């Protein structure tokens, strides 16, 4: 299914409902492509990427949907800390990875698991897509919902363990 209509619901990154690490904090970025923006006054408008960078950290947002239907999920993000590598996140909606009432929908149970956010020096908009690059429509009932973003390294874990083992063996040799 596809999301229809032109309604836009914006959830500000700096206004999280819950975070699992007290060091995760909002900060100000002077960029007219961000909201809120003020050229003269500091406005909190992003999550500080220096403090939201470790596996297991998560941020949850609460939002209201006025009308039941299919919606696309998009992020205005910058990921400039892991040069030429994506950062992976589990995206959990209403405490579930899988959300759809259409059995023929292309949304699979792992579509929002370890979702890759590519390296980019400047902020860019990214609409969540499936493995084929198609926009992922998510069914939401009217009412209150949550979206939780958790940094994960599951798909890198084996490589990191091998590097750790090799470095340990080199240390033992020296």
mmCIF file of C-alpha atoms in Angstrom:
data_model
loop_
_atom_site.group_PDB
_atom_site.id
_atom_site.type_symbol
_atom_site.label_atom_id
_atom_site.label_comp_id
_atom_site.label_asym_id
_atom_site.label_seq_id
_atom_site.Cartn_x
_atom_site.Cartn_y
_atom_site.Cartn_z
ATOM 1 C CA UNK A 1 0.000 0.000 0.000
ATOM 2 C CA UNK A 2 0.974 3.604 -0.488
ATOM 3 C CA UNK A 3 0.501 6.582 1.764
ATOM 4 C CA UNK A 4 -2.066 8.926 0.248
ATOM 5 C CA UNK A 5 -2.854 12.546 0.874
ATOM 6 C CA UNK A 6 -0.603 15.447 1.657
ATOM 7 C CA UNK A 7 -0.752 15.658 5.445
ATOM 8 C CA UNK A 8 2.621 16.154 7.104
ATOM 9 C CA UNK A 9 3.302 15.387 10.734
ATOM 10 C CA UNK A 10 6.580 16.752 12.106
ATOM 11 C CA UNK A 11 8.223 15.528 15.283
ATOM 12 C CA UNK A 12 11.154 17.673 16.383
ATOM 13 C CA UNK A 13 14.333 15.716 17.130
ATOM 14 C CA UNK A 14 15.151 17.756 20.218
ATOM 15 C CA UNK A 15 11.761 17.014 21.829
ATOM 16 C CA UNK A 16 12.168 13.385 22.823
ATOM 17 C CA UNK A 17 9.704 11.753 25.201
ATOM 18 C CA UNK A 18 12.230 9.278 26.583
ATOM 19 C CA UNK A 19 15.956 8.543 26.232
ATOM 20 C CA UNK A 20 17.733 5.596 27.802
ATOM 21 C CA UNK A 21 20.948 7.511 28.508
ATOM 22 C CA UNK A 22 21.083 10.772 30.454
ATOM 23 C CA UNK A 23 24.011 11.996 28.335
ATOM 24 C CA UNK A 24 21.794 12.243 25.222
ATOM 25 C CA UNK A 25 20.931 15.910 24.901
ATOM 26 C CA UNK A 26 19.648 18.439 22.388
ATOM 27 C CA UNK A 27 21.848 21.205 21.033
ATOM 28 C CA UNK A 28 21.735 24.138 18.639
ATOM 29 C CA UNK A 29 22.795 24.002 15.001
ATOM 30 C CA UNK A 30 22.699 27.187 12.922
ATOM 31 C CA UNK A 31 21.234 25.748 9.739
ATOM 32 C CA UNK A 32 18.197 27.328 8.030
ATOM 33 C CA UNK A 33 17.117 23.854 6.848
ATOM 34 C CA UNK A 34 16.410 22.860 10.461
ATOM 35 C CA UNK A 35 13.420 23.686 12.626
ATOM 36 C CA UNK A 36 13.244 25.643 14.818
ATOM 37 C CA UNK A 37 15.792 28.094 13.411
ATOM 38 C CA UNK A 38 16.728 31.580 14.486
ATOM 39 C CA UNK A 39 19.743 33.412 13.057
ATOM 40 C CA UNK A 40 20.219 35.491 16.228
ATOM 41 C CA UNK A 41 19.161 33.277 19.139
ATOM 42 C CA UNK A 42 20.200 29.766 20.029
ATOM 43 C CA UNK A 43 17.360 27.313 19.437
ATOM 44 C CA UNK A 44 17.631 23.660 20.377
ATOM 45 C CA UNK A 45 16.942 21.857 17.111
ATOM 46 C CA UNK A 46 18.954 18.599 16.961
ATOM 47 C CA UNK A 47 20.169 15.743 19.113
ATOM 48 C CA UNK A 48 23.872 16.307 19.771
ATOM 49 C CA UNK A 49 25.619 13.709 17.609
ATOM 50 C CA UNK A 50 28.591 13.619 19.992
ATOM 51 C CA UNK A 51 26.375 12.177 22.736
ATOM 52 C CA UNK A 52 24.098 9.955 20.613
ATOM 53 C CA UNK A 53 26.646 7.685 18.990
ATOM 54 C CA UNK A 54 26.950 4.447 20.967
ATOM 55 C CA UNK A 55 25.279 1.100 20.328
ATOM 56 C CA UNK A 56 22.301 0.558 22.598
ATOM 57 C CA UNK A 57 21.440 4.228 23.016
ATOM 58 C CA UNK A 58 17.838 5.016 22.140
ATOM 59 C CA UNK A 59 15.544 7.992 21.823
ATOM 60 C CA UNK A 60 11.728 7.746 21.833
ATOM 61 C CA UNK A 61 9.253 10.275 20.476
ATOM 62 C CA UNK A 62 5.494 10.446 21.025
ATOM 63 C CA UNK A 63 3.192 11.833 18.339
ATOM 64 C CA UNK A 64 -0.501 12.093 17.494
ATOM 65 C CA UNK A 65 -2.082 10.767 14.291
ATOM 66 C CA UNK A 66 -5.384 12.453 13.468
ATOM 67 C CA UNK A 67 -6.558 10.051 10.768
ATOM 68 C CA UNK A 68 -5.987 6.296 10.413
ATOM 69 C CA UNK A 69 -4.090 5.294 7.291
ATOM 70 C CA UNK A 70 -0.730 4.569 5.727
ATOM 71 C CA UNK A 71 2.133 6.945 6.432
ATOM 72 C CA UNK A 72 5.724 7.292 5.269
ATOM 73 C CA UNK A 73 8.403 7.792 7.895
ATOM 74 C CA UNK A 74 11.165 10.261 7.030
ATOM 75 C CA UNK A 75 14.161 11.623 8.896
ATOM 76 C CA UNK A 76 16.100 14.859 8.496
ATOM 77 C CA UNK A 77 19.492 13.638 9.672
ATOM 78 C CA UNK A 78 23.245 14.105 9.501
ATOM 79 C CA UNK A 79 25.626 11.225 10.156
ATOM 80 C CA UNK A 80 29.131 12.625 9.846
ATOM 81 C CA UNK A 81 30.892 10.771 12.641
ATOM 82 C CA UNK A 82 31.405 7.397 10.924
ATOM 83 C CA UNK A 83 33.234 8.464 7.753
ATOM 84 C CA UNK A 84 32.097 6.556 4.660
ATOM 85 C CA UNK A 85 30.160 4.073 6.805
ATOM 86 C CA UNK A 86 26.484 3.901 7.631
ATOM 87 C CA UNK A 87 25.135 3.933 11.153
ATOM 88 C CA UNK A 88 22.455 1.327 11.818
ATOM 89 C CA UNK A 89 19.292 1.818 13.849
ATOM 90 C CA UNK A 90 16.374 -0.295 14.910
ATOM 91 C CA UNK A 91 13.232 1.739 14.295
ATOM 92 C CA UNK A 92 10.453 0.580 16.584
ATOM 93 C CA UNK A 93 6.917 1.922 16.224
ATOM 94 C CA UNK A 94 4.563 1.423 19.170
ATOM 95 C CA UNK A 95 7.019 -1.063 20.682
ATOM 96 C CA UNK A 96 6.820 -3.238 17.561
ATOM 97 C CA UNK A 97 9.197 -3.686 14.652
ATOM 98 C CA UNK A 98 6.380 -4.918 12.362
ATOM 99 C CA UNK A 99 3.350 -2.673 11.781
ATOM 100 C CA UNK A 100 0.760 -3.316 9.054
ATOM 101 C CA UNK A 101 -2.758 -4.646 8.740
ATOM 102 C CA UNK A 102 -2.231 -5.627 5.093
ATOM 103 C CA UNK A 103 -0.932 -9.214 4.728
ATOM 104 C CA UNK A 104 0.257 -8.379 1.173
ATOM 105 C CA UNK A 105 2.284 -5.350 2.263
ATOM 106 C CA UNK A 106 6.002 -5.376 1.484
ATOM 107 C CA UNK A 107 6.804 -4.438 5.089
ATOM 108 C CA UNK A 108 8.677 -7.409 6.522
ATOM 109 C CA UNK A 109 9.488 -7.991 10.140
ATOM 110 C CA UNK A 110 13.107 -7.040 9.548
ATOM 111 C CA UNK A 111 12.533 -3.964 7.361
ATOM 112 C CA UNK A 112 13.025 -1.620 10.294
ATOM 113 C CA UNK A 113 15.784 -3.657 11.943
ATOM 114 C CA UNK A 114 19.352 -2.360 11.514
ATOM 115 C CA UNK A 115 18.176 0.291 9.079
ATOM 116 C CA UNK A 116 21.223 1.977 7.503
ATOM 117 C CA UNK A 117 21.641 5.743 7.703
ATOM 118 C CA UNK A 118 24.404 6.605 5.255
ATOM 119 C CA UNK A 119 27.302 8.943 5.879
ATOM 120 C CA UNK A 120 26.532 12.574 5.068
ATOM 121 C CA UNK A 121 28.305 15.774 6.122
ATOM 122 C CA UNK A 122 25.188 17.910 5.832
ATOM 123 C CA UNK A 123 21.578 17.375 6.865
ATOM 124 C CA UNK A 124 19.425 15.477 4.388
ATOM 125 C CA UNK A 125 15.933 14.034 4.276
ATOM 126 C CA UNK A 126 15.594 10.260 4.088
ATOM 127 C CA UNK A 127 12.289 8.456 3.646
ATOM 128 C CA UNK A 128 12.477 4.920 5.022
ATOM 129 C CA UNK A 129 12.493 2.354 2.206
ATOM 130 C CA UNK A 130 12.302 -1.407 1.854
ATOM 131 C CA UNK A 131 15.115 -3.612 0.510
ATOM 132 C CA UNK A 132 14.033 -2.762 -3.062
ATOM 133 C CA UNK A 133 14.267 1.000 -2.501
ATOM 134 C CA UNK A 134 10.486 1.525 -2.390
ATOM 135 C CA UNK A 135 9.055 3.905 0.194
ATOM 136 C CA UNK A 136 7.776 1.934 3.159
ATOM 137 C CA UNK A 137 4.141 2.723 4.022
ATOM 138 C CA UNK A 138 3.293 2.052 7.667
ATOM 139 C CA UNK A 139 -0.306 1.722 8.834
ATOM 140 C CA UNK A 140 -1.160 3.825 11.876
ATOM 141 C CA UNK A 141 -4.513 4.075 13.634
ATOM 142 C CA UNK A 142 -5.707 7.511 14.730
ATOM 143 C CA UNK A 143 -4.340 8.292 18.186
ATOM 144 C CA UNK A 144 -1.098 8.421 20.109
ATOM 145 C CA UNK A 145 1.969 6.562 18.834
ATOM 146 C CA UNK A 146 5.656 6.249 19.626
ATOM 147 C CA UNK A 147 8.751 5.780 17.503
ATOM 148 C CA UNK A 148 11.987 4.619 19.128
ATOM 149 C CA UNK A 149 15.360 4.836 17.389
ATOM 150 C CA UNK A 150 18.077 2.587 18.827
ATOM 151 C CA UNK A 151 21.661 2.537 17.566
ATOM 152 C CA UNK A 152 22.683 -1.061 16.822
ATOM 153 C CA UNK A 153 25.822 -2.832 15.627
ATOM 154 C CA UNK A 154 24.406 -6.325 15.084
ATOM 155 C CA UNK A 155 25.434 -6.507 11.421
ATOM 156 C CA UNK A 156 28.976 -5.341 12.333
ATOM 157 C CA UNK A 157 29.347 -7.426 15.477
ATOM 158 C CA UNK A 158 31.170 -10.363 13.849
ATOM 159 C CA UNK A 159 33.685 -8.063 12.116
ATOM 160 C CA UNK A 160 34.293 -6.127 15.325
ATOM 161 C CA UNK A 161 34.855 -9.364 17.256
ATOM 162 C CA UNK A 162 37.402 -10.550 14.666
ATOM 163 C CA UNK A 163 39.265 -7.231 14.818
ATOM 164 C CA UNK A 164 39.226 -7.378 18.618
ATOM 165 C CA UNK A 165 40.577 -10.949 18.579
ATOM 166 C CA UNK A 166 43.340 -10.078 16.082
ATOM 167 C CA UNK A 167 44.358 -7.018 18.129
ATOM 168 C CA UNK A 168 44.440 -9.147 21.278
ATOM 169 C CA UNK A 169 46.668 -11.724 19.566
ATOM 170 C CA UNK A 170 49.003 -8.967 18.315
ATOM 171 C CA UNK A 171 49.203 -7.606 21.848
ATOM 172 C CA UNK A 172 50.010 -11.081 23.192
ATOM 173 C CA UNK A 173 52.780 -11.490 20.610
ATOM 174 C CA UNK A 174 54.419 -8.210 21.523
#
